[in-house]
Coordinates of C-alpha atoms in Angstrom, one line a residue:
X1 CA 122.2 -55.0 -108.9
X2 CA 121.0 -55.0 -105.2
X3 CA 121.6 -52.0 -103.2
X4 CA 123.6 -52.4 -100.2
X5 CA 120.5 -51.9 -97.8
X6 CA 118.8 -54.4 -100.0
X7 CA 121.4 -57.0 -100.5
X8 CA 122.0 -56.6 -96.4
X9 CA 118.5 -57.0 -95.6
X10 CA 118.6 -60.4 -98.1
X11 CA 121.4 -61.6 -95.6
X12 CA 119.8 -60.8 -92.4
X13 CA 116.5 -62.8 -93.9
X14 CA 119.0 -65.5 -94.8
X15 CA 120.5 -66.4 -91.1
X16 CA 117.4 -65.9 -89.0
X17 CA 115.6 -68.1 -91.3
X18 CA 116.5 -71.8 -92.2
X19 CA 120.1 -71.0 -92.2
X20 CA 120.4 -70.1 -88.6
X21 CA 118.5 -72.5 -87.5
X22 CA 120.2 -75.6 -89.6
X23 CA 123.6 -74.0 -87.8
X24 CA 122.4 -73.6 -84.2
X25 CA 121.0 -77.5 -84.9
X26 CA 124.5 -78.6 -85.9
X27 CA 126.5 -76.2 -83.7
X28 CA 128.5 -79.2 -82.1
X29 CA 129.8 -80.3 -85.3
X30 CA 130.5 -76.8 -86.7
X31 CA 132.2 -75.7 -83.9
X32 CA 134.6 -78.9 -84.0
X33 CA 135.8 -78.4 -87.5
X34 CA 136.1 -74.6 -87.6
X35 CA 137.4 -74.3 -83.5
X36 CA 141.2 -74.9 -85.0
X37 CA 141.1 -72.3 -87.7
X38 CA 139.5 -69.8 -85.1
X39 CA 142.1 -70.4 -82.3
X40 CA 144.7 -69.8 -85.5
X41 CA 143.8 -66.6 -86.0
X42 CA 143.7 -65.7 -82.2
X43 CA 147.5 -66.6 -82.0
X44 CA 147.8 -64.7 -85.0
X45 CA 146.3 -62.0 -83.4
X46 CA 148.4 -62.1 -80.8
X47 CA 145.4 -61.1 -77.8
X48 CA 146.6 -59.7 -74.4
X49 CA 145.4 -59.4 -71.1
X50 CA 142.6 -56.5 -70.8
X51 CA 141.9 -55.6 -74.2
X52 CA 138.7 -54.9 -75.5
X53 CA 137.2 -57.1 -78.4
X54 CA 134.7 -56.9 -80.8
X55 CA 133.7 -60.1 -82.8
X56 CA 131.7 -59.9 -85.8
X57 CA 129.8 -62.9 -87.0
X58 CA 130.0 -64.5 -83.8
X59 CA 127.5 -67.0 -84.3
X60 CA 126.9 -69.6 -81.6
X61 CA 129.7 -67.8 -79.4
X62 CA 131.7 -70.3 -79.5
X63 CA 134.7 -67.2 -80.3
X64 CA 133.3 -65.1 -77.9
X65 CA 134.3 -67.0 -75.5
X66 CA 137.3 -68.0 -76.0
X67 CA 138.4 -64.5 -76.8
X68 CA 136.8 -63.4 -73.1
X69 CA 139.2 -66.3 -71.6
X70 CA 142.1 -64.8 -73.8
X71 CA 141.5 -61.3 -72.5
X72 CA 141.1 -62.5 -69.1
X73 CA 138.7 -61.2 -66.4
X74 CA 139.9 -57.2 -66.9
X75 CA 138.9 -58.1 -70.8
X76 CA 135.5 -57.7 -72.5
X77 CA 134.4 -59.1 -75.6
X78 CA 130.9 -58.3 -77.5
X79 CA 129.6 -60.5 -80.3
X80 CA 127.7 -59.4 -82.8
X81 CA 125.2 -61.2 -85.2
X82 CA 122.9 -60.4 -87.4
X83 CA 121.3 -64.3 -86.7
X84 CA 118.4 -64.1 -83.5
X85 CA 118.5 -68.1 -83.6
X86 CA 122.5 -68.3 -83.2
X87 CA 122.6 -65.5 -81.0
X88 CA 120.3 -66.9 -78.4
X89 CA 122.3 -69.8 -78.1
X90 CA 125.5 -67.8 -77.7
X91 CA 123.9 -66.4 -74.4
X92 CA 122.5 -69.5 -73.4
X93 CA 126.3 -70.8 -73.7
X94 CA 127.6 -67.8 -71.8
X95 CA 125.2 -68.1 -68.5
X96 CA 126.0 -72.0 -68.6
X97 CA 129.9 -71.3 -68.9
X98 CA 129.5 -68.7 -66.4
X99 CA 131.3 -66.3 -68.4
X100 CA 130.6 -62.5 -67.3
X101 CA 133.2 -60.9 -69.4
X102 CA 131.2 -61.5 -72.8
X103 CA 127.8 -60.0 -74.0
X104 CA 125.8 -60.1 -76.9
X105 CA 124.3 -58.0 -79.7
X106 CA 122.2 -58.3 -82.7
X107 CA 122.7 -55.9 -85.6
X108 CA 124.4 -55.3 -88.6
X109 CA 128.1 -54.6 -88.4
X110 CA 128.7 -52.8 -91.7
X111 CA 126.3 -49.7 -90.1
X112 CA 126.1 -49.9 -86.4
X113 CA 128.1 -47.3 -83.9
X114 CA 130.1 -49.5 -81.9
X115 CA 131.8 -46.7 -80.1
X116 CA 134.6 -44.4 -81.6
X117 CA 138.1 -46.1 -80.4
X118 CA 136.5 -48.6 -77.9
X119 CA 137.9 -51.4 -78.9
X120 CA 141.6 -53.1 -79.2
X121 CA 140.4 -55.7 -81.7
X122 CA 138.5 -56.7 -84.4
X123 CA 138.4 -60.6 -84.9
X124 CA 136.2 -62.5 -87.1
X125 CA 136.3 -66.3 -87.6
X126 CA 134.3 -66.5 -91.3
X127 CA 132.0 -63.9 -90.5
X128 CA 132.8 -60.8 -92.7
X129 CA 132.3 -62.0 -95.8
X130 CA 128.7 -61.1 -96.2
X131 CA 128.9 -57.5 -96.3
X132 CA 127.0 -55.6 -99.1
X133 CA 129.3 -53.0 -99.2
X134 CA 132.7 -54.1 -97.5
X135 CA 134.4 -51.2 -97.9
X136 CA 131.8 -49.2 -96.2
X137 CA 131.8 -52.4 -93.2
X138 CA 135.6 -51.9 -92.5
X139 CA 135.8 -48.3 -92.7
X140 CA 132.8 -48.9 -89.7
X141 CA 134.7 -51.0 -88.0
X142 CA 138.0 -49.4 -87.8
X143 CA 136.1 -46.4 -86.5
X144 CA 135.4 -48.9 -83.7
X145 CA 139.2 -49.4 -83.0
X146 CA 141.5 -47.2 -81.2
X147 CA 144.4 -46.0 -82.6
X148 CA 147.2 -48.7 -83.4
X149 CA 144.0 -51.0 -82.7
X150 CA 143.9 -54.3 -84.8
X151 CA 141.9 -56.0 -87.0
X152 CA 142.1 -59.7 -87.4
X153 CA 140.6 -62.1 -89.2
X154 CA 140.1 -66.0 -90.8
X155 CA 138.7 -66.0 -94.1
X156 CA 138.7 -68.9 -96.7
X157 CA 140.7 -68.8 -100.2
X158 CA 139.1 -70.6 -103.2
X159 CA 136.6 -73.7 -102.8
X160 CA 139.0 -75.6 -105.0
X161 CA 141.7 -74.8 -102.7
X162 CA 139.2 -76.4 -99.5
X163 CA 139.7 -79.9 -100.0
X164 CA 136.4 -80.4 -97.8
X165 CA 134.4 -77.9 -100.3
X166 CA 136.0 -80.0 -103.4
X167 CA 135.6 -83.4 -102.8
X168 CA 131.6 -83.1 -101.8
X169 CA 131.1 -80.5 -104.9
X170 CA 132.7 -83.0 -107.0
X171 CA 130.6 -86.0 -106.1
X172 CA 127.5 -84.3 -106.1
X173 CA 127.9 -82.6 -109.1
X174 CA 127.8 -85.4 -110.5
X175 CA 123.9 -86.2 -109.8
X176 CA 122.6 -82.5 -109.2
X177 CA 123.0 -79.1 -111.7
X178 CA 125.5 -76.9 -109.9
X179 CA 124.0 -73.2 -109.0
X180 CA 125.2 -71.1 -111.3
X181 CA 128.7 -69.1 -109.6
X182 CA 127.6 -66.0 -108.4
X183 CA 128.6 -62.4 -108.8
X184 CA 132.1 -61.6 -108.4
X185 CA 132.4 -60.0 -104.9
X186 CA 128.5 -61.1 -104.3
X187 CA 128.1 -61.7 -100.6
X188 CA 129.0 -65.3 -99.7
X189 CA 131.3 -68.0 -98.2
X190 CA 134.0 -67.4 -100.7
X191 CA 133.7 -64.0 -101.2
X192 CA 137.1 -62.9 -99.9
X193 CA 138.5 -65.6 -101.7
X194 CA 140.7 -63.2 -103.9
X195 CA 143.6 -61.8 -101.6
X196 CA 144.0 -58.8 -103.8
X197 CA 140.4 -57.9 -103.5
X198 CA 140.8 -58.1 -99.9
X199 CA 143.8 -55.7 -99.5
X200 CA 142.1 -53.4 -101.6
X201 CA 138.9 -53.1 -99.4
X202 CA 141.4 -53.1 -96.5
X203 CA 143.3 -50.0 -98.0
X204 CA 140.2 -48.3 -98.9
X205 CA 138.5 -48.8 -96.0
X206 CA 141.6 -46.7 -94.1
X207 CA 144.0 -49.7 -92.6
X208 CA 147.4 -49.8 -93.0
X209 CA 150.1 -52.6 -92.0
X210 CA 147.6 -55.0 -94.0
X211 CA 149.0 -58.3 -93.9
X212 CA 147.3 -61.8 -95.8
X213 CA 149.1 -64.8 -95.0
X214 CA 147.8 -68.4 -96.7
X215 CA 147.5 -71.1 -93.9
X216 CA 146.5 -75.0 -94.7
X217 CA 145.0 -76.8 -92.4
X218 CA 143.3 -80.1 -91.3
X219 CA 140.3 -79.9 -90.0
X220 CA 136.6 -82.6 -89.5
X221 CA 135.9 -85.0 -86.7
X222 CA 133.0 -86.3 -86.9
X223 CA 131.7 -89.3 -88.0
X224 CA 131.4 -90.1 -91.8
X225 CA 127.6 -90.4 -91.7
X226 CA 127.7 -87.2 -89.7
X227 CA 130.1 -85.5 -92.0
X228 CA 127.7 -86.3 -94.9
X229 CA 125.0 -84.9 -93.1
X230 CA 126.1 -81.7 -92.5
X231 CA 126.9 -81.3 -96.2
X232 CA 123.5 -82.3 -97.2
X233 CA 122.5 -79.6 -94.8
X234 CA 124.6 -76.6 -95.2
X235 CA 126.6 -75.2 -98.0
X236 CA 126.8 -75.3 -101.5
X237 CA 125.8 -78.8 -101.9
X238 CA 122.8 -78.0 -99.4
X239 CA 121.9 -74.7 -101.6
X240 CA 121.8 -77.2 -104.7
X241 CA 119.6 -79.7 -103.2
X242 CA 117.1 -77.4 -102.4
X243 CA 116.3 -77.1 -106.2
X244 CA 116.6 -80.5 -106.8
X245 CA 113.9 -82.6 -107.0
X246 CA 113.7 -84.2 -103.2
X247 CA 114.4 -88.1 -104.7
X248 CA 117.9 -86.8 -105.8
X249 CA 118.9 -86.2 -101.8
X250 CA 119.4 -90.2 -101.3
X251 CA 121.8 -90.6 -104.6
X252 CA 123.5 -87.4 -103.7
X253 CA 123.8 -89.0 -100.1
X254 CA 125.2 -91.9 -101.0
X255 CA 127.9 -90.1 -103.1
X256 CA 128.8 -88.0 -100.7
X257 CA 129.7 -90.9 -98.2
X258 CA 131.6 -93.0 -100.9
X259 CA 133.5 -89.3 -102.0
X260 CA 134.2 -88.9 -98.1
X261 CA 135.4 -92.3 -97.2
X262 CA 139.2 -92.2 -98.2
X263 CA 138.7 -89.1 -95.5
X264 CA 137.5 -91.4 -92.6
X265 CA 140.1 -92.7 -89.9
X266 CA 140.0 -93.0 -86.4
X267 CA 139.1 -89.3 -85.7
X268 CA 136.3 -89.2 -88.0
X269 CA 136.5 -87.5 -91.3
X270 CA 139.9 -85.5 -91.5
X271 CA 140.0 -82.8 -94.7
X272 CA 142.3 -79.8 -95.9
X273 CA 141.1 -76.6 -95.4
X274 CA 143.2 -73.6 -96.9
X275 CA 142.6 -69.6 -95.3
X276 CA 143.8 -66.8 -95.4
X277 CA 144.7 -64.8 -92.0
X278 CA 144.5 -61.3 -92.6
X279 CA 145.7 -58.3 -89.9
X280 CA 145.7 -54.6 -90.4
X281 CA 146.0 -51.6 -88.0
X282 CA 143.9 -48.8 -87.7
X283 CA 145.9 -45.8 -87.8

């Protein structure tokens, strides 16, 4: 098994690579379908006027900034990333939105100092699941939170349980070996998917009052062809692909688009989506 450093390093390879490039390429359409899962968990985390947030896995910014309008001009957010391509473009969204009240950083959130008790809030919109060591990350971060601060966070539950994961596994299974399922608790999309693993990092990591609610949502928008596309591009289906032979890509393509159809209506492709919001204090 990789150790922590190693499997972190692995990650931080990952998203300023391909990955982070494919993502800042299809940032519109990203940030459309997960934008309503992210503002859930900012209600959830019930933001005020003035506090000091810290979000992890911030990607494009597309949170950042929201969160910096949520906290209002006596607010500050900082993002953090360990993707150079993503976070580039999160600054380059910031200086064009005008926004003073939210900076940037690159690093690695499960080791950085952030500051003992600087922050109000953690938030994360799917961006803490890719921790080597979790426990280690949380325990990091809720150094970062003052006392009574909170954590909050969108994570998803099983793939099966993600219609929009489902369906396109489902059809292109059908033409392309499926990777083998990975470690339980390996880094990864779905690696939180288990709400009792979760509470028990939580706990060991030093939170209390750990709430994990299940939420179901709708969620797409774009087109069908552009739906497909991103499939083909990112995710599982994407990861497949790229140890298929390349003629496969067209069949898998054109499965994909027959799968997603039923999906297709006058807001583009509309899908289920199933989360879990999680909350906890530091005490």
């Amino acid at each position: 098994m990789a150790s922590a450093n190693e499997a972190n390093a692995a990650q931080i390879e990952h998203w300023n690579g391909p990955a982070g490039e494919t993502w800042v390429k299809l940032q519109t359409r990203l940030d459309r379908q997960l934008a309503p899962l992210g503002q859930m968990a900012m209600q959830f985390a019930a933001i005020r006027k003035g506090w000091h947030i810290l979000d992890i896995g911030c990607g494009t910014g597309q949170t950042s900034l929201e969160l910096a309008e949520r906290a209002g001009t006596e607010g500050r957010v900082l993002g953090v990333d360990i993707s150079r391509p993503m976070l580039e473009l999160a600054r380059q969204r910031a200086r064009a939105d005008g926004v003073a009240n939210a900076s940037f950083a690159e690093g690695d959130a499960q080791r950085q100092d952030f500051g003992r008790g600087a922050f109000d809030l953690v938030f994360s919109r799917f961006g803490v699941m890719f921790f080597a060591d979790p426990v280690a990350a949380f325990a990091n971060l809720r150094s970062a939170l003052r006392q009574g601060g909170r954590l909050a966070f969108v994570t998803w539950r099983q793939p099966r349980d993600n219609e929009w994961v489902a369906v396109s596994m489902a059809a292109a299974f059908q033409h392309i070996p499926c990777p083998p399922a990975s470690e339980p608790g390996a880094p990864g999309e779905f690696a939180f998917a288990d709400r009792e693993r979760v509470h028990a990092i939580l706990q060991r990591a030093g939170f209390t009052d750990i709430t994990i609610e299940p939420k179901d949502a709708i969620v797409g928008g774009s087109s069908l062809d552009l739906t497909a596309d991103t499939t083909l591009n990112m995710g599982m289906v994407a990861a497949a692909l790229r140890e298929s032979p390349p003629e496969k890509r067209e069949i898998v393509a054109a499965a994909l688009r027959q799968a997603l159809a039923p999906f297709d209506g006058p807001d583009g492709v509309r899908m289920g989506a199933a989360v879990w919001l999680v909350g906890a204090t530091a005490p």
